[in-house]
XYZ file of C-alpha atoms in Angstrom:
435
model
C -7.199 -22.363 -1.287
C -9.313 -20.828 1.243
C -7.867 -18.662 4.575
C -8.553 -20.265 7.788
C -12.181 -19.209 8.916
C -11.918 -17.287 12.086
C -12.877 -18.605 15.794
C -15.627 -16.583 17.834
C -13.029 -15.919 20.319
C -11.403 -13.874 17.132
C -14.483 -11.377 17.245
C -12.931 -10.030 20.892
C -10.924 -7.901 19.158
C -13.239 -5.568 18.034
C -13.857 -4.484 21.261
C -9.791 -2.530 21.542
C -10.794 -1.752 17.857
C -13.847 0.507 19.148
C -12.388 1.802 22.075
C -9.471 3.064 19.772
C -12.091 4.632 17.403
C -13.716 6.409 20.258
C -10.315 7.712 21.734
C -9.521 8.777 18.559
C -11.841 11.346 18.750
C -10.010 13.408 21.210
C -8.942 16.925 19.890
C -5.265 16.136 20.372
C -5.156 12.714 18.626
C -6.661 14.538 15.299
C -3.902 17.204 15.302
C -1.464 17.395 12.008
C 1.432 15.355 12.628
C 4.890 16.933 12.155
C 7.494 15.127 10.841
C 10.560 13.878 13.142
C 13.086 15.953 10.981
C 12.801 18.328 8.107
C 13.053 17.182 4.446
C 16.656 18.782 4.594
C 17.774 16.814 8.022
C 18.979 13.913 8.114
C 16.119 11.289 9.709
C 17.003 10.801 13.459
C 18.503 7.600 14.828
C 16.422 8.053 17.897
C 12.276 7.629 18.013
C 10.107 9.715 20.164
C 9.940 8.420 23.758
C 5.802 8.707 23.173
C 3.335 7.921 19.978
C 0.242 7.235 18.999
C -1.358 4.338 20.699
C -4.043 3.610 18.237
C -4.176 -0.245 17.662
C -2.662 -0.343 21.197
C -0.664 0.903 23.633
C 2.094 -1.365 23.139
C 2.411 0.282 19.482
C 2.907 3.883 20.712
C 6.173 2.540 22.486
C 9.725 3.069 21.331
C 11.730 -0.243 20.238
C 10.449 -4.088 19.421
C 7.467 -5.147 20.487
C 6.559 -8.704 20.532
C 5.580 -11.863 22.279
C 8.042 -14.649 22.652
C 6.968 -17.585 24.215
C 7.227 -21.452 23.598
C 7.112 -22.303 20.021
C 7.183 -19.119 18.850
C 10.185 -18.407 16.261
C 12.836 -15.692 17.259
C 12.384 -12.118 15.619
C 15.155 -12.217 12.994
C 18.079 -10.154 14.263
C 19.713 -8.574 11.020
C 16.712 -6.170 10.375
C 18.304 -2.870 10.719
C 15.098 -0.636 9.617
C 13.871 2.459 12.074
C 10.403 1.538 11.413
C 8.647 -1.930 10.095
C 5.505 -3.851 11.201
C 3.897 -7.331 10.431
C 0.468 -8.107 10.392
C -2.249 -10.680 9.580
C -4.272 -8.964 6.661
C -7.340 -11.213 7.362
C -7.672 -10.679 11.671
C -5.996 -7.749 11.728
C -3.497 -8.426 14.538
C 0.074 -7.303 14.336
C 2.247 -10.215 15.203
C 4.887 -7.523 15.987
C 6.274 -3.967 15.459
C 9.403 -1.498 15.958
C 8.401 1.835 16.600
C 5.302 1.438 14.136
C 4.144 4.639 14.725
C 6.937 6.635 14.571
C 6.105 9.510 12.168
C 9.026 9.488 9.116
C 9.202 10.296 5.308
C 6.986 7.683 3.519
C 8.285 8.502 -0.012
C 6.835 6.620 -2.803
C 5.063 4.336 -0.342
C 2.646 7.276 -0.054
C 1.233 6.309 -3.391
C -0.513 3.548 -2.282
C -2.973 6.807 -0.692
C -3.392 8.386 -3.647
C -4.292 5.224 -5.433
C -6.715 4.667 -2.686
C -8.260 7.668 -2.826
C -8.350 8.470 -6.366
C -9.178 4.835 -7.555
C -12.752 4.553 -8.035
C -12.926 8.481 -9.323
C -12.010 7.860 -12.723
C -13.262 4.673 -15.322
C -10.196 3.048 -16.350
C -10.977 3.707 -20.103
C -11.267 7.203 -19.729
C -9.004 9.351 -21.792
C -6.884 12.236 -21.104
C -4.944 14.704 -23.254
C -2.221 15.747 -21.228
C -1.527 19.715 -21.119
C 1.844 21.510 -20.170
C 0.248 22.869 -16.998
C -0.449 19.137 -15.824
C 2.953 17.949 -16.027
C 3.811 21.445 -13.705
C 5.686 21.723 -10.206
C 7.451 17.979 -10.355
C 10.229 17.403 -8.160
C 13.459 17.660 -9.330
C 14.721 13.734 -9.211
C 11.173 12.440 -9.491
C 11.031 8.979 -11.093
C 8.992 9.100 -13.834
C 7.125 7.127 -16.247
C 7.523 9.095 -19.202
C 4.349 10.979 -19.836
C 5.012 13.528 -22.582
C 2.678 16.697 -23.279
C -0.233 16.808 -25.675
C -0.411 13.278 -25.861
C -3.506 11.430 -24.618
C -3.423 8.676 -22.318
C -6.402 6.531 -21.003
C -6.996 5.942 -17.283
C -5.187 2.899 -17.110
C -2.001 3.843 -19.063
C -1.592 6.272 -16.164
C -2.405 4.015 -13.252
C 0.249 1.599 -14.529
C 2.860 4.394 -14.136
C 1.675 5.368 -11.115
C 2.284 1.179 -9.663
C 5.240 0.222 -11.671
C 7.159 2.640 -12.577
C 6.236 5.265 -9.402
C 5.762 7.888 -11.924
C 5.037 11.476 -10.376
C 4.343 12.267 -13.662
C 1.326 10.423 -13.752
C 0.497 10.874 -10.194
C 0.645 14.941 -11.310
C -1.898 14.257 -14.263
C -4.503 12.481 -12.547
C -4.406 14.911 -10.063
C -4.844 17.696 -12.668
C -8.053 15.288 -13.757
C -9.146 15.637 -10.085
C -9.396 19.369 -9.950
C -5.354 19.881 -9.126
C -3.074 18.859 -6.870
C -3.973 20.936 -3.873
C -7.639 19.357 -3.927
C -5.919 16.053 -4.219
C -3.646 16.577 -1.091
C -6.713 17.558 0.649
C -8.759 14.836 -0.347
C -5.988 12.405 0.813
C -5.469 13.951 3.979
C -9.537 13.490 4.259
C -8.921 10.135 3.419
C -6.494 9.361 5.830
C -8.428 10.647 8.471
C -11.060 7.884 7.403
C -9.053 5.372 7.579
C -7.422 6.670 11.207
C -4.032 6.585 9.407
C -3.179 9.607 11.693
C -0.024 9.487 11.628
C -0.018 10.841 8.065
C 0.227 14.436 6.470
C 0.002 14.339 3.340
C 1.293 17.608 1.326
C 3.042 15.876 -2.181
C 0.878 13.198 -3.681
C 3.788 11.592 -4.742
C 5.599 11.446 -2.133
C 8.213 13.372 -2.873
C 9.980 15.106 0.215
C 8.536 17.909 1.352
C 7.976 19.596 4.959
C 5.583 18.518 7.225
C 4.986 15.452 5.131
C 4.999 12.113 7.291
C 3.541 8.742 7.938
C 4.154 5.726 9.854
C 4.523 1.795 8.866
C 1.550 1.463 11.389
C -0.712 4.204 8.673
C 0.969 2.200 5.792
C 0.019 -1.220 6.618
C -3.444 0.135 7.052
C -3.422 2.403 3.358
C -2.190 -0.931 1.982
C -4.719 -3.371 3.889
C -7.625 -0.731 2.327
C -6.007 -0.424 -1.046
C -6.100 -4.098 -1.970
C -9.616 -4.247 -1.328
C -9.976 -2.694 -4.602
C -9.916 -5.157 -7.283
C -8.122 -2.409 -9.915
C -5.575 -1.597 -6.652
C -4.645 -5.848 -6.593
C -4.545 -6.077 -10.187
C -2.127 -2.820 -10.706
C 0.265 -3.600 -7.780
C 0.513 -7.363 -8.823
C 1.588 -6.470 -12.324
C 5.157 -6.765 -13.481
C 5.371 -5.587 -16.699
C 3.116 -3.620 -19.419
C 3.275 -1.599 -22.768
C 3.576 1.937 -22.061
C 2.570 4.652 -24.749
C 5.040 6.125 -26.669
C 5.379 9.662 -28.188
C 3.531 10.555 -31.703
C 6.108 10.952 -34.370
C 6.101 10.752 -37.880
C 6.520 7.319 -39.988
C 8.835 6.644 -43.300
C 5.560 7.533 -45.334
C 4.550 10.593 -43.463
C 1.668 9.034 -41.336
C 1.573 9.530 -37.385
C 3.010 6.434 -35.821
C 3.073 6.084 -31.846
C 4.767 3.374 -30.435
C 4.933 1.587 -26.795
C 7.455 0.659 -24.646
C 7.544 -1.850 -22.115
C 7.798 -0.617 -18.544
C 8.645 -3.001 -15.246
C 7.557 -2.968 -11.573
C 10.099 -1.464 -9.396
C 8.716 -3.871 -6.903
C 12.038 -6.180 -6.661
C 10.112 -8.840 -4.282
C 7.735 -8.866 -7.299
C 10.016 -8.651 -10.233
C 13.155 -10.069 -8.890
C 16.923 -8.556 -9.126
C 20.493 -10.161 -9.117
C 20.299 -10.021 -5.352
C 16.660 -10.582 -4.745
C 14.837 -13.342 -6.005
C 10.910 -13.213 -6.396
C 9.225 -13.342 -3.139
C 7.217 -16.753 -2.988
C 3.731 -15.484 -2.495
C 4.293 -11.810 -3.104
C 1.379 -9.778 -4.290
C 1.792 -6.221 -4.497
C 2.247 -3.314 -3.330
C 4.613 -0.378 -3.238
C 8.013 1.156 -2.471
C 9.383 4.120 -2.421
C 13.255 5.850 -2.103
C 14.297 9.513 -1.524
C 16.560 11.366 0.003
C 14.683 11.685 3.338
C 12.876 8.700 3.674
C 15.516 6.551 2.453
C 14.216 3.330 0.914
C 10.320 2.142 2.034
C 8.196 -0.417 1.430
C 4.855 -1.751 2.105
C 4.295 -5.990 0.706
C 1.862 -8.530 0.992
C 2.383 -11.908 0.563
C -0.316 -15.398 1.054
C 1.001 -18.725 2.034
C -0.884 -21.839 3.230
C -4.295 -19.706 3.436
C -2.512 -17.035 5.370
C -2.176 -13.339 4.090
C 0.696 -10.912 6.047
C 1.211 -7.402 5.285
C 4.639 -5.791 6.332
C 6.014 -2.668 6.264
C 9.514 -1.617 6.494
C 11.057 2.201 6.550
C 14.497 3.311 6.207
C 16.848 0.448 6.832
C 20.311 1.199 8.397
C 21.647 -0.776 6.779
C 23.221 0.577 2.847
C 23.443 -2.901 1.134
C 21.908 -2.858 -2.549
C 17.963 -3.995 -1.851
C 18.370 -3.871 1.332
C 14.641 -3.070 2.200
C 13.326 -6.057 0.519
C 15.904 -8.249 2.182
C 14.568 -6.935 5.106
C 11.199 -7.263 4.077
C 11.451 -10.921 3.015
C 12.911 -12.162 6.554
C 10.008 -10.504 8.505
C 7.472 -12.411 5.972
C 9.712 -15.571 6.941
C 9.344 -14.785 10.633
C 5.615 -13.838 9.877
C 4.603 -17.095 8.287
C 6.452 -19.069 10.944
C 5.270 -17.703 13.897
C 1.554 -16.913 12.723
C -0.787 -18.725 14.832
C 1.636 -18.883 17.840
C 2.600 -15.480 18.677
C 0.077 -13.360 20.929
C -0.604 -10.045 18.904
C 0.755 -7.249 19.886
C -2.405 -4.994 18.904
C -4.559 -4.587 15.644
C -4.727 -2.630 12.382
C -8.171 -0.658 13.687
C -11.153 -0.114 11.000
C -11.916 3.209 9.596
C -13.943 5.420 11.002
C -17.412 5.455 8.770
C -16.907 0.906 9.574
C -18.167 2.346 12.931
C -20.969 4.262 12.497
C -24.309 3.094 13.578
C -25.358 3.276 9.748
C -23.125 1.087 8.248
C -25.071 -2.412 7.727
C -23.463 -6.069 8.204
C -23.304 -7.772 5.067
C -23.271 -4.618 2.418
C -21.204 -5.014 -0.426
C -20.576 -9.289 0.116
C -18.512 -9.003 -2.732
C -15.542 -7.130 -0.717
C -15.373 -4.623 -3.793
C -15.178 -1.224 -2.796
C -17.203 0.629 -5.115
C -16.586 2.937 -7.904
C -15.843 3.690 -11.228
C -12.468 2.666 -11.150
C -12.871 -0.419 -9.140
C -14.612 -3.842 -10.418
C -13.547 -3.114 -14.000
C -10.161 -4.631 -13.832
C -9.262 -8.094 -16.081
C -6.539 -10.569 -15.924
C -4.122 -8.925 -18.404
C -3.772 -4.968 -18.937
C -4.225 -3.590 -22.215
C -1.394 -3.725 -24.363
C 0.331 -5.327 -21.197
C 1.433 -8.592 -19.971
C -0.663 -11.221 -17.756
C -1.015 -9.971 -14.554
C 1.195 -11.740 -12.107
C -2.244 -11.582 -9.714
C -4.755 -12.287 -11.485
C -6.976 -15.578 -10.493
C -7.004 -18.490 -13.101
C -10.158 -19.314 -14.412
C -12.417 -21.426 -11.928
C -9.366 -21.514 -9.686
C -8.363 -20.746 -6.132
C -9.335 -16.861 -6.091
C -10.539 -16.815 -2.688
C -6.911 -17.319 -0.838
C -7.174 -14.154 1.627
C -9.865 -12.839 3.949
C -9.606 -9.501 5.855
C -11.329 -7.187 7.707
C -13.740 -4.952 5.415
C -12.049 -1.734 5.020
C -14.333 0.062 2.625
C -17.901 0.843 3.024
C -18.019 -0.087 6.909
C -18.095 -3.924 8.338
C -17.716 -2.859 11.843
C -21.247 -2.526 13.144
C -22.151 -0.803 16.448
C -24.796 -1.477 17.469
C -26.565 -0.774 21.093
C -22.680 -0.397 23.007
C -22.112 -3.859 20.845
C -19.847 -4.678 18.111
C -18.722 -7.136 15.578
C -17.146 -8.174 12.507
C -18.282 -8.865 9.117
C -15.579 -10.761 7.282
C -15.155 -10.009 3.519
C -12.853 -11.884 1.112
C -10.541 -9.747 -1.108
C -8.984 -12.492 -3.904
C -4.920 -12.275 -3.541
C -2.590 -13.016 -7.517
C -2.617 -16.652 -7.472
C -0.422 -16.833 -10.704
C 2.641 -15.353 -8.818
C 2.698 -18.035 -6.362
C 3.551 -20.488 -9.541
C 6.431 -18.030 -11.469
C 9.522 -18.839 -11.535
C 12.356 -16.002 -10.965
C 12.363 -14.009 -14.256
């Protein structure tokens, strides 16, 4: 099923979109962000009384913002998160927000950067022999996958820790593959800066607490928008479950013997719980839980044509999966009130989508390019079907959104406007049943 195709009155938007990249590059809008409270602290009730305004000034304002008018349904009123947004992944607009750029601990949810940045890097059948030095300076806590030292892994073994188990063990070996960890923090915080996600600082690629480190739903929703542009990035964060490789050990008979075990997406909108049933629609892509940042979570979901993204940080609330409760009613409001409500400002394009060289039209395909993207398949190996992945001859073109990678906003002469690109959304999780 094919998204809606966008009116010409649509196009307007751009205009906010380049007026934000031009403000943007104002000295003081660039500067490193400091987190709201130290990794030790306790995250404050109370958002700052002034934040960013990219996307639009109604996003750099404390509280709910939204548009209520005739026909459009009423925000649902047991969401207790600091932070959350939802927005249409194929326009851009943000049907509404609370405090979306307040700057907070993003734990895992940070992930979603690194996979973005370090995606196309590395060919998915590449292999690895992981040293003791790799595995070095891991949180104590971390969730990991269970990588174990001087065994080899390919590309893709580590990738599917990284997605469904949030392993900072494999997060900490592909790093080491990418010239350490400190070039990898850099690279993301170059990254992020790309994207005008600058709200974020990284300094863990995990996303495991540490000082200074911060980001908003508002830089989230726009990692996560980017991210699933990638066809490996869909086809990892849509999976539920995959073989994992074992540790060598010797057989019965003496001979080397390495076994796998079967790992599961921590996603619980994706992979269901007692309490949470699978999200109609759901299609990736990442949470995240520590001490600072509480529980976090960036999903995106299609129905009828329509794509959302939402983000949610830190809900008040303690109940077991309490984030993708909360998650789940603002993709309910989002669906319902999609078409009706008046945006409340836009997910803006990255910086290079504005440059006078970028061409309209490169890259129809929507693929970002790369090594590690445009070599993914419908199953894993040694895993199970991927709960994403298009059925043959089917409807893979269900979601449309704004180019993210290799630049669809053109200027051109003071003008501007959009290329649209189409990004296929998991088709096959629309159709499972709750495990």
């Amino acid at each position: 099923m094919s998204a809606p195709k966008k009116t010409a009155g649509r196009s307007l938007l751009v205009a906010s979109a380049v007026l934000s990249s031009l403000a943007l590059a104002v000295p003081a809008a660039v500067a490193a962000p400091k987190p709201s409270d130290g990794p030790s602290a306790s995250p404050s009730a109370t958002p700052p009384a002034s934040m960013s305004t990219v996307g639009g000034a109604r996003l750099g304002r404390p509280g709910t913002q939204v548009n209520l008018a005739s026909g459009v349904p009423v925000l649902p009123k047991d969401v207790s998160a600091r932070s959350w947004i939802v927005a249409d992944a194929e326009t851009g607009d943000v049907l509404a927000a609370h405090n979306a750029h307040w700057r907070l601990a993003p734990a895992s949810t940070l992930k979603m950067l690194f996979a973005d940045t370090l995606l196309p890097k590395f060919p998915r059948t590449e292999k690895h022999k992981v040293l003791p030095s790799d595995l070095a300076g891991i949180g104590a806590g971390s969730s990991m996958v269970g990588i174990k030292e001087e065994e080899t892994y390919t590309v893709h073994d580590l990738w599917l820790g990284v997605f469904l188990r949030s392993g900072n063990d494999a997060v900490h070996v592909l790093s080491a593959m990418n010239q350490g960890v400190e070039n990898t923090v850099r690279e993301m915080n170059e990254h992020a800066e790309e994207l005008q996600a600058l709200d974020t600082h990284v300094v863990s690629p995990d996303g495991y607490d540490a000082e200074g480190q911060v980001s908003s739903a508002y830089d989230l929703t726009l990692i996560a928008r980017s991210g699933m542009q990638k066809k490996d990035f869909r086809e990892y964060a849509a999976t539920v479950s995959a073989k994992f490789p074992g540790e060598t050990k010797k057989g019965k008979k003496g001979k080397s013997v390495r076994e796998s075990f079967e790992i599961q997406n921590t996603n619980r909108l994706l992979a269901g719980d007692s309490d949470v049933p699978v999200y109609q629609g759901i299609a990736g892509v990442k949470n995240g839980n520590t001490t600072n940042a509480g529980a976090t979570f960036t999903g995106v979901a299609e129905r009828n044509g329509r794509v959302l993204l939402v983000t949610v940080m830190n809900p008040e609330k303690s109940e077991h999966n309490e984030v993708y409760k909360e998650t789940a009613r603002l993709f309910e409001w989002g669906f319902k009130a999609a078409g009706k409500v008046q945006p409340v400002g836009e997910l803006v394009p990255p910086r290079s989508a504005a440059q006078p060289s970028a061409q309209p039209g490169a890259n129809p395909s929507g693929e970002a390019g790369g090594a590690g993207s445009g070599s993914g398949t419908a199953t894993g190996t040694g895993g199970k079907p991927v709960a994403g992945a298009p059925t043959a001859g089917g409807s893979s073109g269900v979601g449309t959104a704004l180019g993210i990678a290799g630049g669809v906003l053109v200027l051109l002469v003071g003008g501007a406007f959009l290329v649209n690109r189409r990004w296929p959304l998991p088709d096959l999780v629309r159709r499972r049943t709750r495990p």
